[in-house]
Short mmCIF file of C-alpha atoms in Angstrom, two decimals:
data_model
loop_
_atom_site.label_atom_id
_atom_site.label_comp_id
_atom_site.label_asym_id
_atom_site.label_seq_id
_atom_site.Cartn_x
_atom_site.Cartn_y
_atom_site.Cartn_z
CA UNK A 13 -32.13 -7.55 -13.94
CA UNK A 14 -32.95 -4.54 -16.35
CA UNK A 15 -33.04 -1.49 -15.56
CA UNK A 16 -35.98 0.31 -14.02
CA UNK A 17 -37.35 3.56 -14.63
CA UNK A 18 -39.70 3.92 -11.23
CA UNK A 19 -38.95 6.31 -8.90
CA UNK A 20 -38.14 3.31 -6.45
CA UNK A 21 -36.04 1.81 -8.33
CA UNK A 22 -33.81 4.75 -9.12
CA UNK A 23 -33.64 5.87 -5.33
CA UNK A 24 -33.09 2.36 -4.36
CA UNK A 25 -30.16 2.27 -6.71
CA UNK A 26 -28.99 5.33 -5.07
CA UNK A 27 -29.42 4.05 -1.93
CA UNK A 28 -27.27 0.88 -2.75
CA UNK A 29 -24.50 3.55 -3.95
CA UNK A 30 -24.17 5.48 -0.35
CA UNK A 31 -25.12 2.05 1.95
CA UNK A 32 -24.88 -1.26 2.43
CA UNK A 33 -27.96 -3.23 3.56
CA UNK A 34 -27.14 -4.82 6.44
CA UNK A 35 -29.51 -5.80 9.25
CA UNK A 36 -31.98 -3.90 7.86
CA UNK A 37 -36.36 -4.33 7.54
CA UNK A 38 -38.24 -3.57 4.52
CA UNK A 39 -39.46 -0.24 6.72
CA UNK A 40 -35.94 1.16 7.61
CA UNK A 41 -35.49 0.85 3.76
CA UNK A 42 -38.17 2.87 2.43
CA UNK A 43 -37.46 5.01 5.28
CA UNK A 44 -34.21 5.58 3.51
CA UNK A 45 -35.02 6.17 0.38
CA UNK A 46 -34.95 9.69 -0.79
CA UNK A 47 -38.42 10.09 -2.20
CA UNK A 48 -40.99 12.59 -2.68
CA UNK A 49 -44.01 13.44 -0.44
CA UNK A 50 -45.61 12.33 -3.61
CA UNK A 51 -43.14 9.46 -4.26
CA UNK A 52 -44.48 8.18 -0.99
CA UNK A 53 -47.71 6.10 -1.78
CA UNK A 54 -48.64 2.50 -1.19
CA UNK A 55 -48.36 1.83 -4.58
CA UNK A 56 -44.86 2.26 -4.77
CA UNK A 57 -44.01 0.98 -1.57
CA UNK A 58 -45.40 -2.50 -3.02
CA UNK A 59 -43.13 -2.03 -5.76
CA UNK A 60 -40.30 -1.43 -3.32
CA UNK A 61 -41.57 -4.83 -1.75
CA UNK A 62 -41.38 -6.66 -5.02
CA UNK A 63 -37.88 -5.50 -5.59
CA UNK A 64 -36.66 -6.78 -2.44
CA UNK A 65 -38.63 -10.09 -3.18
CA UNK A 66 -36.41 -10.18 -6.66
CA UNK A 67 -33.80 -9.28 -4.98
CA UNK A 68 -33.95 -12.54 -2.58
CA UNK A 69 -34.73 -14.48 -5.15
CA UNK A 70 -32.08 -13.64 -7.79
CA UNK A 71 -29.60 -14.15 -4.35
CA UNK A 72 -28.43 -10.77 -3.67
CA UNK A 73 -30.52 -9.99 -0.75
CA UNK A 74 -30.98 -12.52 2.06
CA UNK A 75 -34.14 -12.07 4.18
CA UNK A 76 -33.85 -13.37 7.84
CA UNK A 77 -37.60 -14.39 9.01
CA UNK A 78 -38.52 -13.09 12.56
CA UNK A 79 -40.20 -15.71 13.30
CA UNK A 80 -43.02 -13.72 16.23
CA UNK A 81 -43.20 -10.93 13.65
CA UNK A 82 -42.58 -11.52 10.39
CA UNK A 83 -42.56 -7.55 9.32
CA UNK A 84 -39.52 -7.50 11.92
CA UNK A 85 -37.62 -9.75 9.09
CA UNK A 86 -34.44 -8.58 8.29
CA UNK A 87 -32.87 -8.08 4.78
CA UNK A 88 -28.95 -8.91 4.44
CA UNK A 89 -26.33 -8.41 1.12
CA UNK A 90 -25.02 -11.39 -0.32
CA UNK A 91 -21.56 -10.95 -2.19
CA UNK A 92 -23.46 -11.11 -5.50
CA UNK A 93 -24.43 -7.95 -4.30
CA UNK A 94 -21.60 -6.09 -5.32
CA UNK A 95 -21.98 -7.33 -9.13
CA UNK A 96 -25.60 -5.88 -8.88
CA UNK A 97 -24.10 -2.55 -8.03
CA UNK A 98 -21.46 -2.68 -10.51
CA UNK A 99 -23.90 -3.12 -13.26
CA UNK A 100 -26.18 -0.24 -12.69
CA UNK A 101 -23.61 2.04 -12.18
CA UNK A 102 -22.11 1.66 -15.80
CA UNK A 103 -26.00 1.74 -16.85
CA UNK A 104 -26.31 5.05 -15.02
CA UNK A 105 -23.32 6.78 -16.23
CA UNK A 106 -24.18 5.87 -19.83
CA UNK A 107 -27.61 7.14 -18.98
CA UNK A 108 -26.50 10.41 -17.40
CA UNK A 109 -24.66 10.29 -20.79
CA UNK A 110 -27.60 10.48 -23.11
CA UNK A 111 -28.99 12.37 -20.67
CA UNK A 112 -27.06 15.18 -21.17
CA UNK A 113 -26.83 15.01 -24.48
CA UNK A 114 -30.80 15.12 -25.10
CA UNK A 115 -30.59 18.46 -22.75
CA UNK A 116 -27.51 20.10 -24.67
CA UNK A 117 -29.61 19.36 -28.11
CA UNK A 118 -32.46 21.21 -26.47
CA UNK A 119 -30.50 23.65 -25.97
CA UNK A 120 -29.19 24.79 -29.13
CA UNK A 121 -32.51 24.31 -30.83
CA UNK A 122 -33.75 26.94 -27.78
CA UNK A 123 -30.65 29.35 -28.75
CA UNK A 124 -31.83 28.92 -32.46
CA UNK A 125 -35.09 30.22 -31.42
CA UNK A 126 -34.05 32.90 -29.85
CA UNK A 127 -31.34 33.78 -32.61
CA UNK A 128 -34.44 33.74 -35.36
CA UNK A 129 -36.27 36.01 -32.47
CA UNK A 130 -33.53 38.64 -32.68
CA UNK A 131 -33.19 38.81 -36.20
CA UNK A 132 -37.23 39.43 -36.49
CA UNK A 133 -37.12 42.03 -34.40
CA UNK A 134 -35.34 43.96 -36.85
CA UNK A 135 -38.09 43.65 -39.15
CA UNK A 136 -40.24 45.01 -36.07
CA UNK A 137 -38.02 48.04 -35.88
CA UNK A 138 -39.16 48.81 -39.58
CA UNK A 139 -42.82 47.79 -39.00
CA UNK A 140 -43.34 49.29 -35.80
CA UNK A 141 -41.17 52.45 -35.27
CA UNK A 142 -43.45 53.16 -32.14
CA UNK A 143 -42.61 50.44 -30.07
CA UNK A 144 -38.83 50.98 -30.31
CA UNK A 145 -38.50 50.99 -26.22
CA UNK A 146 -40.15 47.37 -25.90
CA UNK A 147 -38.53 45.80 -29.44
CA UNK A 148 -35.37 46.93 -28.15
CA UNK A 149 -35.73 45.56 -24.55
CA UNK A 150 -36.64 42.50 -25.56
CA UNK A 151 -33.92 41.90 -28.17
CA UNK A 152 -31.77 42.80 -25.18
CA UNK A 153 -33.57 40.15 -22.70
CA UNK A 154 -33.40 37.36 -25.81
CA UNK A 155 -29.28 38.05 -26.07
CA UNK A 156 -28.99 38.00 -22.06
CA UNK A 157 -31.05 34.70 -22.52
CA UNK A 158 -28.63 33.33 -25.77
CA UNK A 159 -25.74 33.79 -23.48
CA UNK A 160 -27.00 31.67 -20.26
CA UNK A 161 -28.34 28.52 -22.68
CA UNK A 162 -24.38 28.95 -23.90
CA UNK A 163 -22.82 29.14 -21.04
CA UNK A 164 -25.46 26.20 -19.96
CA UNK A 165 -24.66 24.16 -23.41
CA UNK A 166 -20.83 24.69 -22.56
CA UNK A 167 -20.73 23.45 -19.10
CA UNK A 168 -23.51 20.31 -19.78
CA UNK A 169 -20.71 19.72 -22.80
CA UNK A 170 -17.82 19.53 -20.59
CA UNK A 171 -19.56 16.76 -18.60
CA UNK A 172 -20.14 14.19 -21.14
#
C-alpha cells in the first residue's frame, strides 16, 4: 500500500505507532485519531472506513461481524500487521527527511532576503537622511530576525 497524504491516513499511521488495534470498532478508532475539529467531517470518516476495508482485505486487519449489530463489529491485527508498520515508518522518516530539508532551503533564501534588506538600507541612509530613527530600527529588527532563521536553519540541520 502507498503512502497516503490525507489527514486520516497520516493520524492513522500515528495511531498504529502508539497502539495496537485490538478489540476495537471502526468508532473507538476515529475516536482515537488525533484530528482536527475540521479534520472531523463525514467525508473523511468514509475514507477512514475505506482504509480499514483495505486493510481487511490486504490481511492486516481482521474484522469480527457482530452479528445483532453489525456497527458493533470489531477490528483485530493480524501479524502482517507489524510489516505494515515497519514500512511506513522508514517512509516517514525519509519524509520528515525531505521535509526538513525543503524548510532549511526556505530558510536561507528568507536570510538572503533579509541580508539584501540590510544592505539597501544603507542606500536609504543616503536617500533619506530624515528617516534615520525608522531605517535604523528596522535594520536592527531584520539582524534580530537573520539570527533566529540561523539559529532555526542550525537546529532543523542537526536533525536530518
Amino acid at each position: 500500500m502507498k503512502q497516503i497524504t490525507s489527514p486520516i491516513f497520516q493520524s492513522f499511521l500515528l495511531l498504529l505507532s502508539q497502539s495496537q488495534i485490538d478489540g476495537w470498532t471502526s468508532n473507538k478508532i476515529w475516536n482515537k485519531l488525533n484530528l482536527s475539529k475540521d479534520e472531523k467531517q463525514r467525508i473523511n470518516q468514509q475514507q477512514l472506513y475505506r482504509l480499514l476495508r483495505k486493510l481487511v482485505h490486504q490481511g492486516h486487519l481482521i474484522k469480527n461481524i457482530h452479528l445483532d449489530n453489525p456497527r458493533l463489529s470489531t477490528f483485530n491485527e493480524t501479524k502482517s500487521m507489524d510489516t505494515f508498520r515497519k514500512q511506513f515508518d522508514i517512509k516517514t522518516l525519509k519524509n520528515d527527511a525531505g521535509k526538513l530539508g525543503f524548510k532549511t532551503k526556505q530558510l536561507k533564501e528568507k536570510q538572503k532576503i533579509y541580508e539584501n534588506q540590510i544592505r539597501a538600507s544603507e542606500q536609504a541612509l543616503i536617500d533619506f537622511p530624515e528617516l534615520k530613527i525608522e531605517i535604523m530600527r528596522r535594520k536592527n529588527q531584520l539582524l534580530q530576525d537573520i539570527e533566529k532563521l540561523k539559529a532555526y536553519t542550525d537546529f532543523l540541520t542537526s536533525l536530518i
